[in-house]
Tab-separated table of C-alpha atoms and ligand atoms in Angstrom:
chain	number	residue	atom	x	y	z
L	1	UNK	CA	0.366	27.273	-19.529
L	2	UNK	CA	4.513	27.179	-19.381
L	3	UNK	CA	5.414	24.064	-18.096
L	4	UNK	CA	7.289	25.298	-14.500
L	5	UNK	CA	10.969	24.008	-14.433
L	6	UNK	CA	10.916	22.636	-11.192
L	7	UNK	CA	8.180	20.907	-9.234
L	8	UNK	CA	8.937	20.259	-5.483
L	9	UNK	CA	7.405	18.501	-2.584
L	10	UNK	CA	8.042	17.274	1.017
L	11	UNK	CA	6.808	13.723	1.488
L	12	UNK	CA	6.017	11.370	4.198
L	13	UNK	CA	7.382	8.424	4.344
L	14	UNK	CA	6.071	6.748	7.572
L	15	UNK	CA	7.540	3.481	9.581
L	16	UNK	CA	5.211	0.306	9.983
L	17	UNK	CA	4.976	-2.246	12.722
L	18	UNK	CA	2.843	-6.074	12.681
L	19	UNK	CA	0.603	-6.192	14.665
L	20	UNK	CA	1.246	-9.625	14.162
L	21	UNK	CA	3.232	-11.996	12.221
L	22	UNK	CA	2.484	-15.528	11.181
L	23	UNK	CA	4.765	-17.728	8.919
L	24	UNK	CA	3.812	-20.233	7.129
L	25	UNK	CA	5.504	-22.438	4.588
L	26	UNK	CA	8.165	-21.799	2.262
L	27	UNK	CA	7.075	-21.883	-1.273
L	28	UNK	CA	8.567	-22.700	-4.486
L	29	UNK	CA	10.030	-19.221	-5.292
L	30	UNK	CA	12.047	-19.097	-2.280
L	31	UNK	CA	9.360	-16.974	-0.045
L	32	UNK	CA	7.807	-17.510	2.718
L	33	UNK	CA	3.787	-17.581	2.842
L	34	UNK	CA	2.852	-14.419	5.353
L	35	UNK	CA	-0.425	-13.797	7.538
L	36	UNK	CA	0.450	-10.481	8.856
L	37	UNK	CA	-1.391	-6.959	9.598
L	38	UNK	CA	0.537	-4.167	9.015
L	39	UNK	CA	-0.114	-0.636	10.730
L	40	UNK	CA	1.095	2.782	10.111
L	41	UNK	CA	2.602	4.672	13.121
L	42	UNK	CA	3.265	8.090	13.781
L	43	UNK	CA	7.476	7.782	13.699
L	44	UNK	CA	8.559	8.824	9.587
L	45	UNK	CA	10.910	10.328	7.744
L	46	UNK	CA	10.840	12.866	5.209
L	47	UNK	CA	11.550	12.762	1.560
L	48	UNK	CA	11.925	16.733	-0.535
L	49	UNK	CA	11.733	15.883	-4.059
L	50	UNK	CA	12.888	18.355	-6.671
L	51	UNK	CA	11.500	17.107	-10.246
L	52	UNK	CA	12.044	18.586	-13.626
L	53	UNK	CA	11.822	17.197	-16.683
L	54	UNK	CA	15.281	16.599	-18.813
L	55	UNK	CA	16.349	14.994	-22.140
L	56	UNK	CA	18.315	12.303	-19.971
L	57	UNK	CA	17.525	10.721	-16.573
L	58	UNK	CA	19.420	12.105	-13.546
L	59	UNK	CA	18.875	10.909	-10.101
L	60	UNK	CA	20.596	11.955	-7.134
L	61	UNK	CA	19.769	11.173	-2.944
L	62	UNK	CA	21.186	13.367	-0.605
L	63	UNK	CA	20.757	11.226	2.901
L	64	UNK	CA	22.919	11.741	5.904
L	65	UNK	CA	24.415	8.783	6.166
L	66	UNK	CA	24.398	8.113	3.128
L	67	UNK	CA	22.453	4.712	2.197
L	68	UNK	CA	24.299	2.082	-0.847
L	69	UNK	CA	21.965	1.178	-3.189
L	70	UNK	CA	19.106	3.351	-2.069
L	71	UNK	CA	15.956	1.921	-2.875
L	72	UNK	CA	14.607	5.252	-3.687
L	73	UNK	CA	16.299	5.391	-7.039
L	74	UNK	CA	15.218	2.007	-7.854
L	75	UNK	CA	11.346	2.966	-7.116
L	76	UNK	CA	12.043	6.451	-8.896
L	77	UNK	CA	13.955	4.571	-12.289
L	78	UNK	CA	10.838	1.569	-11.955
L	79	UNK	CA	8.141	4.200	-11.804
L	80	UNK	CA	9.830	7.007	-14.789
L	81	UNK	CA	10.008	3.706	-17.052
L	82	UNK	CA	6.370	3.008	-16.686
L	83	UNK	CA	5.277	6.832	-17.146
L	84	UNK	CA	8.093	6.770	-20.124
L	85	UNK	CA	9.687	9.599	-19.315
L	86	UNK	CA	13.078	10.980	-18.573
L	87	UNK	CA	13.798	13.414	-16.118
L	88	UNK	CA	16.318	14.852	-13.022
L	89	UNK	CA	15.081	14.242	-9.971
L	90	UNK	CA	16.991	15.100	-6.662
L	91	UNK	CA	15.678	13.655	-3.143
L	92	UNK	CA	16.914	14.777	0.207
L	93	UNK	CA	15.836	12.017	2.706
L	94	UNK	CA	15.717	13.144	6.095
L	95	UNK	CA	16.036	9.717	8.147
L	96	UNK	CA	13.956	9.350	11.078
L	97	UNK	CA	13.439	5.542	11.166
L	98	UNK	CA	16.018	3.452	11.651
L	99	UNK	CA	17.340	0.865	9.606
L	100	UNK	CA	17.435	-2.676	9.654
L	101	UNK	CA	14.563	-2.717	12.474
L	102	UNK	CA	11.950	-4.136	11.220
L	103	UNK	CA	10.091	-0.629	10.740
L	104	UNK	CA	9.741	-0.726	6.822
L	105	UNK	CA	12.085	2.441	6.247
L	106	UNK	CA	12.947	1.691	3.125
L	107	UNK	CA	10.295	0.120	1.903
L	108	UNK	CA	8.505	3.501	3.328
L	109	UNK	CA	11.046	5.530	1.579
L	110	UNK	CA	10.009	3.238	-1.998
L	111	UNK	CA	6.603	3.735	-2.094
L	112	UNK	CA	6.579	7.532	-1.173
L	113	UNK	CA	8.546	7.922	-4.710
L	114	UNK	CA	5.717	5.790	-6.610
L	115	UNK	CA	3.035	8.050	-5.061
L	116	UNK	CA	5.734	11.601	-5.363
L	117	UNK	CA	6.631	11.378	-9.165
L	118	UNK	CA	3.289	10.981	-11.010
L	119	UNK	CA	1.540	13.457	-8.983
L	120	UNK	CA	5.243	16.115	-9.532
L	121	UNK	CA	5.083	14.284	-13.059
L	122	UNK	CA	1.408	15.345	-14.229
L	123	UNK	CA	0.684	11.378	-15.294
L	124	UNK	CA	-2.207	9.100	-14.156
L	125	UNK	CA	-0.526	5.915	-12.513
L	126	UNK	CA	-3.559	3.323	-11.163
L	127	UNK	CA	-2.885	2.075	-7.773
L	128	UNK	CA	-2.855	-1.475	-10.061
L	129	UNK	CA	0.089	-0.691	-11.750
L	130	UNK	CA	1.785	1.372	-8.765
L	131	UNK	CA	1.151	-1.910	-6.635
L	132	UNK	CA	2.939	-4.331	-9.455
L	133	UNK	CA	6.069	-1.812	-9.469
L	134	UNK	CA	5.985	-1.648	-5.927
L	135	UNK	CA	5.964	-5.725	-5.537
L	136	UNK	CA	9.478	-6.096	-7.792
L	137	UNK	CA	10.443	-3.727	-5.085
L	138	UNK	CA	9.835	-5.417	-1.986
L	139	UNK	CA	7.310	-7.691	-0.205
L	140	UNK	CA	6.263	-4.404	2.058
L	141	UNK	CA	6.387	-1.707	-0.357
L	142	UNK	CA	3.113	-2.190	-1.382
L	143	UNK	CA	1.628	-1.371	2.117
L	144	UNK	CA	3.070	2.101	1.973
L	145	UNK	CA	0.307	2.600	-1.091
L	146	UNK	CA	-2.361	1.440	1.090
L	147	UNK	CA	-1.315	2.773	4.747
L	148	UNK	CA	-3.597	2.702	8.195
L	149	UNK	CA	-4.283	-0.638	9.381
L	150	UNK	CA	-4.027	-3.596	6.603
L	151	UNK	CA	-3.783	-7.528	6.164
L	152	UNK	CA	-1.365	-9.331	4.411
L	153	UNK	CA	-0.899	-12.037	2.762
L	154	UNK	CA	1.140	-14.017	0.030
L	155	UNK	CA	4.790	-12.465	0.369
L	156	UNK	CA	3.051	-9.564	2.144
L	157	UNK	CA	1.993	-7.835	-0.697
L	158	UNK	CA	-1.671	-8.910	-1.423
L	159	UNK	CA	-3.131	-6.505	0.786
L	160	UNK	CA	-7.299	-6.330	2.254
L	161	UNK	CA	-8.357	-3.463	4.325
L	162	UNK	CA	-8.561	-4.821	7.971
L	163	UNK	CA	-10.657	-2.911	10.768
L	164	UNK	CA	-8.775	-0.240	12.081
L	165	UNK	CA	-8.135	-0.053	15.831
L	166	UNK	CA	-8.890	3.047	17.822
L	167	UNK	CA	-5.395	5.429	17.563
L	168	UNK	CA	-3.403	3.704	19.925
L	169	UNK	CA	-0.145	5.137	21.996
L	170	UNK	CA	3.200	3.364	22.166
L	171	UNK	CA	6.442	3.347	22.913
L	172	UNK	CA	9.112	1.884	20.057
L	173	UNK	CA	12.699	0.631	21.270
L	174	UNK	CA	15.393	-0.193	18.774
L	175	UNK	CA	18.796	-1.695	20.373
L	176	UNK	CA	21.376	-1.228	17.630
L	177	UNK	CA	21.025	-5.045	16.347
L	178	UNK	CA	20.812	-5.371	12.811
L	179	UNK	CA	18.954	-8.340	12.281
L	180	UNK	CA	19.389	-9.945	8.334
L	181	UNK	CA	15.746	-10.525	7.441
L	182	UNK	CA	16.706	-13.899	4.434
L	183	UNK	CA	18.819	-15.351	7.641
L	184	UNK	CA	15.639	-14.873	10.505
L	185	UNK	CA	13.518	-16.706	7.312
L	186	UNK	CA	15.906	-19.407	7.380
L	187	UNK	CA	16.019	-19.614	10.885
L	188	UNK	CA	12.422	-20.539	11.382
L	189	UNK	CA	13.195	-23.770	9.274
L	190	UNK	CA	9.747	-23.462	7.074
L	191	UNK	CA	8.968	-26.587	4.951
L	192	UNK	CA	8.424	-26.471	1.091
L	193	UNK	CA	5.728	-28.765	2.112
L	194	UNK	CA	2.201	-27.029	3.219
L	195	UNK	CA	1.565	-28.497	6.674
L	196	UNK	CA	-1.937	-29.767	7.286
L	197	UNK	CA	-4.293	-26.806	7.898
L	198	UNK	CA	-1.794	-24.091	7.324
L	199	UNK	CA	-3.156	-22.161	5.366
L	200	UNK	CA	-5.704	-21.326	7.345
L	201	UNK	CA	-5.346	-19.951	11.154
L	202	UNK	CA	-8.304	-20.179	12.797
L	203	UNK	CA	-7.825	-18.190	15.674
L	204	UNK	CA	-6.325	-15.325	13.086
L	205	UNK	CA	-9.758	-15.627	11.459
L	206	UNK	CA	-11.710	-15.604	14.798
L	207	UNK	CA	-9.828	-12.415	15.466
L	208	UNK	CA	-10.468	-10.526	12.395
L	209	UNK	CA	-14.406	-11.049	12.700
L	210	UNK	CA	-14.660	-10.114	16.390
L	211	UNK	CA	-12.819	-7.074	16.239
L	212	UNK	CA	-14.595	-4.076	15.576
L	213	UNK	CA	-13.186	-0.923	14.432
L	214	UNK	CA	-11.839	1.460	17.240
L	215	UNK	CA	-10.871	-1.410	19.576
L	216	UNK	CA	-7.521	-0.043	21.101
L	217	UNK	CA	-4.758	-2.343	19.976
L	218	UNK	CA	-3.955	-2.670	23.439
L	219	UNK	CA	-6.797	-4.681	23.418
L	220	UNK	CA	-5.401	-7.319	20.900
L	221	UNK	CA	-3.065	-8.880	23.159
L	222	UNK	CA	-3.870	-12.624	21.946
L	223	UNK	CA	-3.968	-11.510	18.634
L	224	UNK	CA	-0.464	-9.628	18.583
L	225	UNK	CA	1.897	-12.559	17.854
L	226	UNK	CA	5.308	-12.777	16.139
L	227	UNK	CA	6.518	-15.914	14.876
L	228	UNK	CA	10.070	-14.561	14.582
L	229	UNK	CA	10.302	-13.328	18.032
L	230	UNK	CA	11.389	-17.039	19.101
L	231	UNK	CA	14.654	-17.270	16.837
L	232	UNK	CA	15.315	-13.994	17.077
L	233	UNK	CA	15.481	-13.887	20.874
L	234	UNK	CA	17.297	-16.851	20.760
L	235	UNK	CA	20.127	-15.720	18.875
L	236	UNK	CA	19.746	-11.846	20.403
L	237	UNK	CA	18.793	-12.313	24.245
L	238	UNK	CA	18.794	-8.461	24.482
L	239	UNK	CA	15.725	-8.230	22.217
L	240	UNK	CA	13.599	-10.359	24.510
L	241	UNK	CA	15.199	-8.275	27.601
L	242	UNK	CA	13.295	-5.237	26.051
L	243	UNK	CA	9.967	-6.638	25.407
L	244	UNK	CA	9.911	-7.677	28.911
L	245	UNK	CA	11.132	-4.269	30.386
L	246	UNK	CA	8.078	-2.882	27.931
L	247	UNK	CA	5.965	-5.334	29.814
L	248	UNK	CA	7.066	-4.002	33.168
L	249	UNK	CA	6.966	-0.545	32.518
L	250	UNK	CA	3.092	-1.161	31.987
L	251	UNK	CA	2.558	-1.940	28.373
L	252	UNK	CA	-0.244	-3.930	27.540
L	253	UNK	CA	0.977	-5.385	24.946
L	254	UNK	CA	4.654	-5.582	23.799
L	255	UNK	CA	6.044	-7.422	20.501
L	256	UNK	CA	9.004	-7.168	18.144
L	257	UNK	CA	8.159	-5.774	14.643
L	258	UNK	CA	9.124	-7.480	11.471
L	259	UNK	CA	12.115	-9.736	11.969
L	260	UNK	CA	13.365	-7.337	14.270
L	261	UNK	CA	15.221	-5.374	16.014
L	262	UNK	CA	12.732	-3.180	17.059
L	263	UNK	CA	10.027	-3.961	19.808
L	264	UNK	CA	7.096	-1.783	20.592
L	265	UNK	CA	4.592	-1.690	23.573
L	266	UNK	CA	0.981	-0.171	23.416
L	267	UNK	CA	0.148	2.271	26.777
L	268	UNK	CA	-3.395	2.868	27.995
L	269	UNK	CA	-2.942	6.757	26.992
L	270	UNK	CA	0.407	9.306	25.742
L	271	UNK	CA	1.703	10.231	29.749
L	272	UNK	CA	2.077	6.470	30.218
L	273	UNK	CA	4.026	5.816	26.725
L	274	UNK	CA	6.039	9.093	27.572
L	275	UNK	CA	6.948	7.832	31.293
L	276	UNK	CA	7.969	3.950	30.123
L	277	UNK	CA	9.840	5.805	26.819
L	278	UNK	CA	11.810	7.179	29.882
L	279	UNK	CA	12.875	3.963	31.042
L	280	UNK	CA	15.239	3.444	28.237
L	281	UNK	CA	18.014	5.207	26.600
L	282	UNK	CA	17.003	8.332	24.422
L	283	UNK	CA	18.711	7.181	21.381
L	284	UNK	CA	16.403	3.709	21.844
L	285	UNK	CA	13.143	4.895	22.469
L	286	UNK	CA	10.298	6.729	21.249
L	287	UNK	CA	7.273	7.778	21.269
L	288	UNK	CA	4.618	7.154	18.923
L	289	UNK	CA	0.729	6.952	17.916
L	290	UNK	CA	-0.688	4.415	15.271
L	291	UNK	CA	-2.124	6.335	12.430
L	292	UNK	CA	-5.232	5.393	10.673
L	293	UNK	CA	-5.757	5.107	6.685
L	294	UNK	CA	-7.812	8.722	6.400
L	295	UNK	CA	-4.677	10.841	8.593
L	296	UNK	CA	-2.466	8.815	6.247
L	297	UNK	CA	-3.949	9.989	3.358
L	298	UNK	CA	-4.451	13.608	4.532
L	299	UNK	CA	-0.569	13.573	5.261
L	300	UNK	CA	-0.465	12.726	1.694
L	301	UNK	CA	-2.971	15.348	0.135
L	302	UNK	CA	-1.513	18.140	3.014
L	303	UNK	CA	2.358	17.156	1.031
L	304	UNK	CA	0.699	17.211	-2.409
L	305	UNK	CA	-1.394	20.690	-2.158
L	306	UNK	CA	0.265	22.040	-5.008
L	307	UNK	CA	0.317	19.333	-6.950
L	308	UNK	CA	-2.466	17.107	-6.812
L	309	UNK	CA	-6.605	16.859	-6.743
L	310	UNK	CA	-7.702	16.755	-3.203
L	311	UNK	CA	-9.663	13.576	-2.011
L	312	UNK	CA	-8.349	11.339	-5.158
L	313	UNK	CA	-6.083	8.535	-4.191
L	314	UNK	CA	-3.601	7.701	-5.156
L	315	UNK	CA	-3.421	11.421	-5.784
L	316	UNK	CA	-3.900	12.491	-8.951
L	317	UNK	CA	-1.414	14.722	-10.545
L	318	UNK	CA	-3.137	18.785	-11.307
L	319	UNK	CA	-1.283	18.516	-14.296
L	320	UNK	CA	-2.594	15.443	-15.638
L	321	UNK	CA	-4.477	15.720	-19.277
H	1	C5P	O1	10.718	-8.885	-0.509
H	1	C5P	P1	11.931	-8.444	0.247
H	1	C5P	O2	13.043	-7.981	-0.661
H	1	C5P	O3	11.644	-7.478	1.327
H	1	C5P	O4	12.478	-9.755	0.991
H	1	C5P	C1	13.758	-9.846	1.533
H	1	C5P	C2	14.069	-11.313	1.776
H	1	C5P	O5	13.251	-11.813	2.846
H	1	C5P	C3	13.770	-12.228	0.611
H	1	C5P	O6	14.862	-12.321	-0.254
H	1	C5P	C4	13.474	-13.531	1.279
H	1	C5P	O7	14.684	-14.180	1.629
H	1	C5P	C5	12.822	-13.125	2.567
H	1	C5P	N1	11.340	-13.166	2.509
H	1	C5P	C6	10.693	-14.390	2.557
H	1	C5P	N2	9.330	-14.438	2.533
H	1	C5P	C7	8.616	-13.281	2.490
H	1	C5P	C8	9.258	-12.022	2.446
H	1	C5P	C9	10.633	-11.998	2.456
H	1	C5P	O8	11.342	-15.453	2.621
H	1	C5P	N3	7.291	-13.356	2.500
């Protein structure tokens, strides 16, 4: 069969909030030990990809704004080394989350090229390997392999399936605060030293034994904690303001993401998120549902029709021998 001279696809590349956030000590290599749990949510952007293979490597993103140093073409030059092969690869981004919010965009962005360019490529990459490339990427890249609802720990990027909740509706907000995620580290003043005990959160262990899948995460309002949210707040008042006029508008629960900017709120069903979305300005607000690991993966195989093996994750190229 004639090997076609273009392959194309349009990818998701969906946002992520924590469901909650713990920080623990610093470590030797400069990071800070994590206890989070990750979930994908229904707010993403889309990635076409336009592969075909070539006698030298040339990448190009086309993103309005345009984005320095686009992590994409790090993830796309990581991932062509490790299938050792050279090719031209265009990617149009179409950018739906916004930046600097805590949301995982890029990180997002990363890991839908590690999953994209086998599958476009005809090679077999095993999640292994796409999970080592994605870690020299970025503590959260590696989520993006796994999506739906996830713990993690280390930097982030030692990842266990973690009961799902039931799909939950919420409303995001992101104020146009960019907040530097090294500087919100160094802000929490973490020790090198591993405090008594620290390790090990008991009432984060509690939690993940009690809850059973399909639980609405409205329903984890002790367990949704953010151990940025204090010196973030602190230095950005306006952040807190939000959570709070979440709070009012009748969220049940209501926490910043990441090291912020962003704050979401969880609403007992989609006419409540879509009346306390109204309470703030369009351009900060929307509306979103958490998506669980088997819609994230049909997202992926719906993309990858043409390409890939149904049911085979991470999906597995048609072309591969
Ligand atoms: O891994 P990533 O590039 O996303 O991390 C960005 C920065 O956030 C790191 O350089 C580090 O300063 C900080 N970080 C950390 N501990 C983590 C994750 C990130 O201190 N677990």
């Amino acid at each position: 069969m004639p090997v076609p001279s273009v392959r194309a696809a349009r990818v998701p590349a969906l946002a992520k909030i924590n469901l909650t956030l713990k920080v623990l000590h610093k470590r030797p290599d400069n990071y800070h030990e994590l206890r989070t749990v990750f979930q994908t949510i229904s707010l993403g952007d889309w990635i076409d990809v336009e592969y075909r293979p070539a006698k030298t490597t040339r990448l190009h993103v086309d993103c309005n704004p345009e984005i320095p140093d686009n992590i994409i073409l790090r993830a796309a030059n990581a991932v062509l080394h490790e299938m050792r092969l050279k090719a031209e690869v265009h990617f149009h981004l179409r950018k739906r989350i916004p930046m600097g919010g805590g949301l995982g965009g890029g990180s997002s962005n990363a890991a839908a090229v590690l999953l994209a360019l086998p599958a476009l490529a005809g090679k077999r990459v095993p999640i292994d390997t796409l999970t080592r490339i994605a870690a020299t990427l970025g503590s959260d890249v590696p989520f993006f392999l796994c999506g739906g609802t996830a713990l993690g720990l280390s930097r982030g990027e030692e990842l266990y399936p973690f009961p799902e909740p039931g799909v939950s509706h919420g409303v995001l907000v992101t104020p146009r605060i960019h907040v530097s995620t090294p500087l919100a580290f160094r802000r929490l003043r973490r020790h090198l030293t591993i405090p008594h005990n620290s390790r090990i959160i008991n009432s984060f262990q509690s939690f993940s034994w009690e809850v059973g899948d399909n639980l609405p995460a409205a329903s984890w309002r002790e367990f949704c904690q953010n151990d940025f949210e204090e010196v973030v707040f602190r230095q950005h008042p306006e952040i807190q303001r939000l959570k709070k006029k979440l709070i009012s508008s009748g969220a049940s629960v209501a926490l910043m993401t990441g090291s912020g900017s962003a704050v979401f709120g969880f609403f007992p069903n989609r006419p409540d998120a879509v009346a306390a979305a109204q309470v703030f300005p369009d351009a900060e607000s929307v509306v979103f549902r958490t998506v669980k690991r088997a819609r994230y993966r049909s997202l992926w195989w719906e993309s990858l029709e043409a390409h890939a093996l149904d049911h085979t994750w991470p999906p597995l190229s048609r072309y591969a021998e």
